[in-house]
Each structure stands twice: as C-alpha cells, then as structure tokens.
mmCIF file of C-alpha atoms in Angstrom:
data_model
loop_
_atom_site.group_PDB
_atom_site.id
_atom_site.type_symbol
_atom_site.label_atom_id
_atom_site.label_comp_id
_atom_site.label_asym_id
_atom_site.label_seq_id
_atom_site.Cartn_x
_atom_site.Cartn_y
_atom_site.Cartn_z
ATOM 1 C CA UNK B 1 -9.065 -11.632 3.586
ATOM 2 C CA UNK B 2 -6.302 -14.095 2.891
ATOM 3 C CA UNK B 3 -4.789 -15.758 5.735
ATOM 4 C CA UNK B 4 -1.074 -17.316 6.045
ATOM 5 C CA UNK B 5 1.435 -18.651 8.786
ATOM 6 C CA UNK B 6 -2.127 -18.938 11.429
ATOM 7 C CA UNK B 7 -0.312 -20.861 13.756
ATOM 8 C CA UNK B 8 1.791 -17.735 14.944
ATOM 9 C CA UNK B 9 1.033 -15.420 17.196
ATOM 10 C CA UNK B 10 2.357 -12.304 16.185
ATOM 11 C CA UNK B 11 -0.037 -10.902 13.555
ATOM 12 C CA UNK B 12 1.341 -8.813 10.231
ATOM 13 C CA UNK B 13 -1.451 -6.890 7.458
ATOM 14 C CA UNK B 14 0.212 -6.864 4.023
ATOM 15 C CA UNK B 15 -1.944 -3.925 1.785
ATOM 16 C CA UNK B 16 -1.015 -3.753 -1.911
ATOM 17 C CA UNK B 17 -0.444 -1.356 -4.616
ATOM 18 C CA UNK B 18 -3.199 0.065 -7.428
ATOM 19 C CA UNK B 19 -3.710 -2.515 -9.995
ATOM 20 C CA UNK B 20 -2.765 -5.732 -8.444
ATOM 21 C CA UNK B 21 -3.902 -8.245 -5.511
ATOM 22 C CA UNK B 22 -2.931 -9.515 -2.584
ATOM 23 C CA UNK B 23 -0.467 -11.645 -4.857
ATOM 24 C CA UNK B 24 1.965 -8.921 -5.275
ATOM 25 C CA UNK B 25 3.270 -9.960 -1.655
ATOM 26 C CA UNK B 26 4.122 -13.728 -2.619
ATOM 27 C CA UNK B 27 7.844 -13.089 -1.882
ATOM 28 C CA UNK B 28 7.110 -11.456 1.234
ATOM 29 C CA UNK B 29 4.117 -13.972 2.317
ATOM 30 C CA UNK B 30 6.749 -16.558 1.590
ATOM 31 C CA UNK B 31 9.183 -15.894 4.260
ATOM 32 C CA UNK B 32 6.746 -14.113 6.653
ATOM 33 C CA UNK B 33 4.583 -17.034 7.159
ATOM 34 C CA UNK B 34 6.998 -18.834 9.124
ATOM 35 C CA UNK B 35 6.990 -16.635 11.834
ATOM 36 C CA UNK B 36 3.911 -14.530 11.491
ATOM 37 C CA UNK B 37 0.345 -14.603 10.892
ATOM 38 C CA UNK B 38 -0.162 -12.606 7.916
ATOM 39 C CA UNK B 39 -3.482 -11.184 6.487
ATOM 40 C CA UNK B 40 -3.325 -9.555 2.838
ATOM 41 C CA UNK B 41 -6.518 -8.726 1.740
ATOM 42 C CA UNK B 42 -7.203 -7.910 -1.856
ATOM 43 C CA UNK B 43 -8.778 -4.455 -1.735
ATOM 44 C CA UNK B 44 -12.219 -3.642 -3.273
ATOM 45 C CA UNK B 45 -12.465 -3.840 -6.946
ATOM 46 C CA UNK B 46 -9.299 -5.518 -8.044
ATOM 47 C CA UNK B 47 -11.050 -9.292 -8.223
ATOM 48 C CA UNK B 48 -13.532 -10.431 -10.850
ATOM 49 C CA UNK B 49 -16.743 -9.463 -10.798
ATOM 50 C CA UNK B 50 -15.912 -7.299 -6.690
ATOM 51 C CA UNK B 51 -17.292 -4.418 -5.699
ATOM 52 C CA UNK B 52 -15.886 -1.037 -6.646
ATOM 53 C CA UNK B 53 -12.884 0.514 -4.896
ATOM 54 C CA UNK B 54 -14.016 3.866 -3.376
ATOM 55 C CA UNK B 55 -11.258 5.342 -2.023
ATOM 56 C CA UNK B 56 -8.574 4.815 0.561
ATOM 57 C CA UNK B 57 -10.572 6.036 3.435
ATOM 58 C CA UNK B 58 -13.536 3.397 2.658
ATOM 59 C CA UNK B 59 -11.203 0.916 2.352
ATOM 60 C CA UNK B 60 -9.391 1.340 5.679
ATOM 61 C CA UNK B 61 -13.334 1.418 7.090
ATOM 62 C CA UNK B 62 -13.937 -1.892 5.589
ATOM 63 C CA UNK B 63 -10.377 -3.318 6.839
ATOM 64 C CA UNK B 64 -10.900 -1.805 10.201
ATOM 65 C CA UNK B 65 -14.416 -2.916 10.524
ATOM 66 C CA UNK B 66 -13.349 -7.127 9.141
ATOM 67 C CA UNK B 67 -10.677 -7.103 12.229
ATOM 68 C CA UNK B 68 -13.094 -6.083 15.264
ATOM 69 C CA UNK B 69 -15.499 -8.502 13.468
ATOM 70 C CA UNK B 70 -12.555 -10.822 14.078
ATOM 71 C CA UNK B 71 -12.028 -9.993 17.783
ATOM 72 C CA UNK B 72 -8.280 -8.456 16.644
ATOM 73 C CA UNK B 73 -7.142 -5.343 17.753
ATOM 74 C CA UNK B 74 -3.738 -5.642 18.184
ATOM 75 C CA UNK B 75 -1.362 -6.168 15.085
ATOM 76 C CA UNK B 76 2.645 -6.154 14.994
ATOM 77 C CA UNK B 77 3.066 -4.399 12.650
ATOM 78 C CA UNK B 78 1.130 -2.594 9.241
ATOM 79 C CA UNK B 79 2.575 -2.834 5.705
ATOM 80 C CA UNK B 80 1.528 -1.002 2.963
ATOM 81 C CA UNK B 81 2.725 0.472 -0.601
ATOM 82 C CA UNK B 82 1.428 2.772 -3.368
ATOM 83 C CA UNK B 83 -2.641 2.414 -2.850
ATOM 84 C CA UNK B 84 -1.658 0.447 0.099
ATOM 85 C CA UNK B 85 0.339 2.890 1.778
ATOM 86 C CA UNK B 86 -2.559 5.498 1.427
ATOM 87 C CA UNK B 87 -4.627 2.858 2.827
ATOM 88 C CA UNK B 88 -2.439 2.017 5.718
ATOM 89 C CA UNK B 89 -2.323 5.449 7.071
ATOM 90 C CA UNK B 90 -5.589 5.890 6.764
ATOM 91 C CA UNK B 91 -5.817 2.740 9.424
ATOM 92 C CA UNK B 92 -3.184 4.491 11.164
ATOM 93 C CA UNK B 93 -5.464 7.686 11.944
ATOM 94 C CA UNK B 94 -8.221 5.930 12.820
ATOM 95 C CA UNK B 95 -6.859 3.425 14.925
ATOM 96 C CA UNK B 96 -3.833 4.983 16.528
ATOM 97 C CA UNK B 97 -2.944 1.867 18.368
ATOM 98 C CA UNK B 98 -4.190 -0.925 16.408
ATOM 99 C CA UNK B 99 -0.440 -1.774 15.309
ATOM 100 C CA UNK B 100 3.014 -1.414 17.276
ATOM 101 C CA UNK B 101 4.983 -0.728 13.845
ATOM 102 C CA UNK B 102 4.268 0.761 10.414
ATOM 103 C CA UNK B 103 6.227 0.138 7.026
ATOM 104 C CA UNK B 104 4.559 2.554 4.603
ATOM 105 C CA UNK B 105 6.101 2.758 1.019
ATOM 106 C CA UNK B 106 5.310 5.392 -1.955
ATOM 107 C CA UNK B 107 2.567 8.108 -0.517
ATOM 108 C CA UNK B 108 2.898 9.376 -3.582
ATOM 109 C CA UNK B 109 0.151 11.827 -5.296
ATOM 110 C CA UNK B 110 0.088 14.872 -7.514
ATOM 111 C CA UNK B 111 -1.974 16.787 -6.000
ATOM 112 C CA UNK B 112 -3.847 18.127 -9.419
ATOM 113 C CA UNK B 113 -7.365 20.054 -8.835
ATOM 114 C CA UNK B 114 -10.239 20.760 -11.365
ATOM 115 C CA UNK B 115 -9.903 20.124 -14.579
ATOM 116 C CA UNK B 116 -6.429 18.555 -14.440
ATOM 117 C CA UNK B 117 -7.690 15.876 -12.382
ATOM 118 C CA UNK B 118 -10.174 15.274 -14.406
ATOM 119 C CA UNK B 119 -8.224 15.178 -17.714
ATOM 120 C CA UNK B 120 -5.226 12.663 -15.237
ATOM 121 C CA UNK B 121 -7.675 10.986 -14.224
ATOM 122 C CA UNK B 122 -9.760 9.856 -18.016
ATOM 123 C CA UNK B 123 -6.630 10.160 -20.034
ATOM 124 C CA UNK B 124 -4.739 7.772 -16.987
ATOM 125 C CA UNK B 125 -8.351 5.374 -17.084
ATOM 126 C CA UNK B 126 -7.516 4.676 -20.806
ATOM 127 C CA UNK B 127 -3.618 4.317 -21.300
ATOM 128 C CA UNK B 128 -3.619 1.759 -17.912
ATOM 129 C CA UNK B 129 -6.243 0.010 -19.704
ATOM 130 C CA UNK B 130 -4.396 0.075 -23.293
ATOM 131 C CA UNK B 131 -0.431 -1.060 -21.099
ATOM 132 C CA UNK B 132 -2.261 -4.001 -19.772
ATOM 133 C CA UNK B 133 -4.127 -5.257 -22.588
ATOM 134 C CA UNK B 134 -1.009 -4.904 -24.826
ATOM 135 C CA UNK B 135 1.771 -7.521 -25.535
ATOM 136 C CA UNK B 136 5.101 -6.513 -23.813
ATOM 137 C CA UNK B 137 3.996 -4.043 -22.173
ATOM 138 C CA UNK B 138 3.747 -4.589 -18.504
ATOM 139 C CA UNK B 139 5.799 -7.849 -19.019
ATOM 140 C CA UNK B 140 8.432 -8.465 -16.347
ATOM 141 C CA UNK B 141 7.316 -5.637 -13.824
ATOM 142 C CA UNK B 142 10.614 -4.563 -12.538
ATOM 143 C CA UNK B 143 11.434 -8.407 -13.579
ATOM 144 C CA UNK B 144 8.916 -10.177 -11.531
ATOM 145 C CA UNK B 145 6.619 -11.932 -14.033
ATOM 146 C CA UNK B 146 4.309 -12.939 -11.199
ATOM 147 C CA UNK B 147 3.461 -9.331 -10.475
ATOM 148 C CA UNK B 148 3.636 -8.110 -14.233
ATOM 149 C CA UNK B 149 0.756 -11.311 -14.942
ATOM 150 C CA UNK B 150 -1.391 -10.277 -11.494
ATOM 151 C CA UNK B 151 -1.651 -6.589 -12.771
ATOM 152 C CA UNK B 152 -2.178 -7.304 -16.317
ATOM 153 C CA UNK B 153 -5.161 -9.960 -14.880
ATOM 154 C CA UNK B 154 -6.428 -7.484 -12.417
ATOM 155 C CA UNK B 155 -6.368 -4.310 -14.324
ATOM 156 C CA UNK B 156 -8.227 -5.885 -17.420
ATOM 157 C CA UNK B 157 -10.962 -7.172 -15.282
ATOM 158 C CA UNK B 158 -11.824 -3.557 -13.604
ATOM 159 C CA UNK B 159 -14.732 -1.498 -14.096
ATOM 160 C CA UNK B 160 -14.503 1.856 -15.535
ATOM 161 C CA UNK B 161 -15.475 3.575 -11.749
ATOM 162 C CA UNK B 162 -12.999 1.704 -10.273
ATOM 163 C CA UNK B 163 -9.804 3.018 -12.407
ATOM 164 C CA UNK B 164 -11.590 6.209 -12.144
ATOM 165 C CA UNK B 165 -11.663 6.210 -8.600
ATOM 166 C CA UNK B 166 -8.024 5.369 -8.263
ATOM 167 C CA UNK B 167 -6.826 7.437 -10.896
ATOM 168 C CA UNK B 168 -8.753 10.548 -8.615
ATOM 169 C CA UNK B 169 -6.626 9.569 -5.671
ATOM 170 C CA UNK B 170 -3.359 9.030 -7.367
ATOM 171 C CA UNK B 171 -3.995 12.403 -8.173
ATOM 172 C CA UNK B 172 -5.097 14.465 -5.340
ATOM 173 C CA UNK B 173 -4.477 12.367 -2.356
ATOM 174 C CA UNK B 174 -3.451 14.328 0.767
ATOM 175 C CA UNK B 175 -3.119 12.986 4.071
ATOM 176 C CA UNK B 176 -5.463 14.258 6.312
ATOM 177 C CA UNK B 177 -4.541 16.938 9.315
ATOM 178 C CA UNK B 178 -4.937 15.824 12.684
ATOM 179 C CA UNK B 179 -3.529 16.533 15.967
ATOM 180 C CA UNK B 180 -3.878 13.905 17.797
ATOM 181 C CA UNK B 181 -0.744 10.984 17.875
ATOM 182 C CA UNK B 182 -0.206 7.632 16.491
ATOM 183 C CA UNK B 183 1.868 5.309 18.143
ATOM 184 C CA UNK B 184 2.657 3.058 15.898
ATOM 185 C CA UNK B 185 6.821 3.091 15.142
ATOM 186 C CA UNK B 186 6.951 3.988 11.597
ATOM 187 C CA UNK B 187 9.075 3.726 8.533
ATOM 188 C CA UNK B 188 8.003 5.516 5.607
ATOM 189 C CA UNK B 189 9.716 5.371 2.785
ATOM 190 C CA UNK B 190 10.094 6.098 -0.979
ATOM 191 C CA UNK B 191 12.557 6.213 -4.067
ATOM 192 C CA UNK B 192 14.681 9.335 -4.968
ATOM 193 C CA UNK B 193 12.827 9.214 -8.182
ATOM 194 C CA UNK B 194 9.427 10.194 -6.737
ATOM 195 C CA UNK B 195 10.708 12.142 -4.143
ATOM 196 C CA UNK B 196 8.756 15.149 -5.143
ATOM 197 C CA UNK B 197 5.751 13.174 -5.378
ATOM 198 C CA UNK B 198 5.770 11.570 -1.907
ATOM 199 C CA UNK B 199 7.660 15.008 -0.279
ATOM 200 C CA UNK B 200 3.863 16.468 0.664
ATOM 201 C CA UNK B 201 2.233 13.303 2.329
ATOM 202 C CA UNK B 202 5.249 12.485 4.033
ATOM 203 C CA UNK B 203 5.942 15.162 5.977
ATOM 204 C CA UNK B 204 2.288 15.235 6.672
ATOM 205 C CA UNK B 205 2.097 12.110 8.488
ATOM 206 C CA UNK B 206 5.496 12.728 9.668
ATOM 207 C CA UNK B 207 4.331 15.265 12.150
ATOM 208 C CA UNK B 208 1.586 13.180 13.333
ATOM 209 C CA UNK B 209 3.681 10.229 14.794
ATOM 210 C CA UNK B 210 5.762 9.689 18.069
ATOM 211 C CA UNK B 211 8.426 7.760 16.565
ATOM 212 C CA UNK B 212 9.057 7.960 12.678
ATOM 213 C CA UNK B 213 11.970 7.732 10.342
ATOM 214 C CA UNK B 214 11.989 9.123 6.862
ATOM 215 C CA UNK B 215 13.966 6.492 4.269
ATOM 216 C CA UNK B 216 14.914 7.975 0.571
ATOM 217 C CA UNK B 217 16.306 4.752 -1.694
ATOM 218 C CA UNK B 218 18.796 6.177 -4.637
ATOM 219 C CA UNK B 219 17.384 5.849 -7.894
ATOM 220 C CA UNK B 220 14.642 3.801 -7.052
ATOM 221 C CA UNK B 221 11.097 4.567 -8.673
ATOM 222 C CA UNK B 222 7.588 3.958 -7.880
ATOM 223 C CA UNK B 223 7.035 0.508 -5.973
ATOM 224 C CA UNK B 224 10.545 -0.541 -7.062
ATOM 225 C CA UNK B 225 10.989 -1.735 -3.505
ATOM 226 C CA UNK B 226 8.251 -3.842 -2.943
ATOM 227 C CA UNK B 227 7.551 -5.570 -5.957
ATOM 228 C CA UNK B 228 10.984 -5.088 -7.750
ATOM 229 C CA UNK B 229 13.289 -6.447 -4.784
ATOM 230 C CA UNK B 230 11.031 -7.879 -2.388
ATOM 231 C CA UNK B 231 14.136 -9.484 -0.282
ATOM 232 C CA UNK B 232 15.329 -5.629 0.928
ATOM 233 C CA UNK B 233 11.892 -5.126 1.428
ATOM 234 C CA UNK B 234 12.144 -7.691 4.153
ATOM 235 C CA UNK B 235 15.501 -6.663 5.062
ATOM 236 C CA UNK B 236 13.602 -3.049 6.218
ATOM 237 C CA UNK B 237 10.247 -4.903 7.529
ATOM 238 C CA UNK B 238 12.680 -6.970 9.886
ATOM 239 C CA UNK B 239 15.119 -4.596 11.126
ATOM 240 C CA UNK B 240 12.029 -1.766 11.745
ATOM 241 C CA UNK B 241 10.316 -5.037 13.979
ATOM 242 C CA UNK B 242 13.577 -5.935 15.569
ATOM 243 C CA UNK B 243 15.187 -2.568 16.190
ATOM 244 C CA UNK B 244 11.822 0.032 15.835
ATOM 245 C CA UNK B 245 11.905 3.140 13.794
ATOM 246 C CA UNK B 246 15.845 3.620 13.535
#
C-alpha cells in the first residue's frame, strides 16, 4: 500500500486500471496529497515477481482485510477505474459504509460465456502481450508517457494466469445482486464510446445505492478520463466531495 499526504486527516483510496500500478494516479496523487491522505495500492500481480491477481472480489478481500489491519474504517471517499472500478464496488458491497463518497469510472465488461470467453480471453492474453512489447505501440497513452511507460513495464512483467485472469473478468464481469443499500454518495461514470459496455453494470449498482448519479462524457473512450485528462478527473472527484452525488 502506498501512502501520500499522511499528515491529513481526511483519508482518499485511489484503485487503478488493468495493466498498470498505482502510478497511473501521479497527476491525481499530486494535487490530492495536499489535502488528503491518499492510499493507492498496486493490486496483485501487476509488480515484479507479486502474486497473481485473482479477481476483483479477492482483491477487494485483500484491500478490505489491509485497512481493519490498519485500525481504518472510515474513508472519504473511494476512487476507482477500469479493474479498479470493478474493484471498488466490490468494497462497496461488502463494506456499505466504509466510505462517505464513491467515484467509479468504466464498469465496463462484455459479458461473453463459454467458448467466447475463452477464445477473448487467450486471443486478448497474447495481443496485450505483443502492444506492450512492441515499439510505438502503447507510446503516449492518451498522451501521458508516464502511464504509456508504467503499462508497457507492468504488462511485460505479468504471468500468463494473471492476464488470463483479467482478460476472464474484462469479459464476463457482472456486478453482483444484492438488496441490501450502500451509502456511500456515488458517481459512476463512463465515456459515450463504451456506453454499451458499461450500460449492464451500471444500472446494476445503480439500484443498489441511496444516492447515485449516472455521468456519460461525449466521445470519450475507455479510461480516457482518468489517465488521459487527469485534471477533469479532479474537477469531478472535488465537486462529488464538496457538493455529493449531484
């Protein structure tokens, strides 16, 4: 778990896409840190020589379990995108008041079965692999060469069951059905372009919260918010703190 900004009070969990580390929040970490405790862990199997990533559910166990170890149950306010958006509503579920506000970006999957999960999920293993080890491609994710060299670093360096296991959940993840309330304020949001993608998830976790607003960005793609203009990113993280889920 990395740590920034532990002289404040208020406490903030920054959980990061597929692919990448902690680092893809350096923009964010940046400005946060000056008002906030933040904790970004880098999730299982995307550092050198780590443990395997699971799945989301195991890794909101892990996250869940590192806080109480910590004495903290009570955060302002859960981030998360991509991977870390299933993650963060995973948290959500489990602990329905662990955080006063929730900023979850991309719940994007497929929702393939049998043998077309299979086939996303070997064919996916190899071309991620191929991108990243590649010159130019990957270069200048949505023209931040800080998270184009992270991914490219991190996604070289996983095992084989790791991209397998997030390749699975990319493409069958479904929020789970519950009917019991989080309280958490919540933002979820995603880009017009993977609208269809996200549509499924979102309304699922929709229905499950007292207080959530639904936020489509024009023409914006898959983590374009979050890595690829971190600075609006803030711009929603603040006003959802400062005026809840408008």
């Amino acid at each position: 778990m990395h740590e920034f900004g532990k002289e404040n009070k208020q406490k903030i969990l920054l959980l990061h896409g597929a692919g990448c580390t902690y680092k893809m929040w350096t923009p964010q970490i940046e400005v946060l840190q000056k008002e906030y405790h933040v904790y970004a862990p880098t999730m299982s199997g995307h550092e050198l020589n780590d443990v395997d990533f699971i799945s989301s559910t195991h890794e909101a166990e892990l996250i869940i379990t590192w806080f109480q170890k910590h004495g903290i149950n009570d955060l302002l306010l859960i981030c998360g995108a991509s991977l870390g958006a299933h993650v963060a509503a995973e948290i959500l579920q489990k602990q329905r008041t662990f955080a006063q506000y929730a900023m979850i970006e991309s719940l994007k999957a497929y929702q393939y079965k049998g043998i077309i999960l299979k086939l996303f999920s070997y064919i996916g293993n190899k071309v991620i692999k191929k991108c990243a080890s590649t010159k130019g491609y990957m270069d200048g994710t949505y023209n931040q060469k800080y998270a184009s060299d992270d991914a490219k670093c991190t996604i070289n360096n996983m095992s084989k069951k790791t991209l397998e296991n997030i390749m699975i959940e990319s493409g069958n993840y479904q929020i789970k059905q519950q009917k019991t309330k989080i309280f958490a304020e919540t933002m979820i949001l995603y880009g017009s372009k993977e609208k269809k993608e996200c549509k499924s998830n979102t309304e699922i976790l929709q229905k499950q919260i007292e207080k959530c607003t639904i936020v489509e960005i024009p023409k914006y793609r898959h983590g374009e918010l979050a890595i690829g203009n971190p600075y609006k990113h803030l711009e929603y993280l603040k006003k959802l703190i400062s005026q809840g889920s408008i």
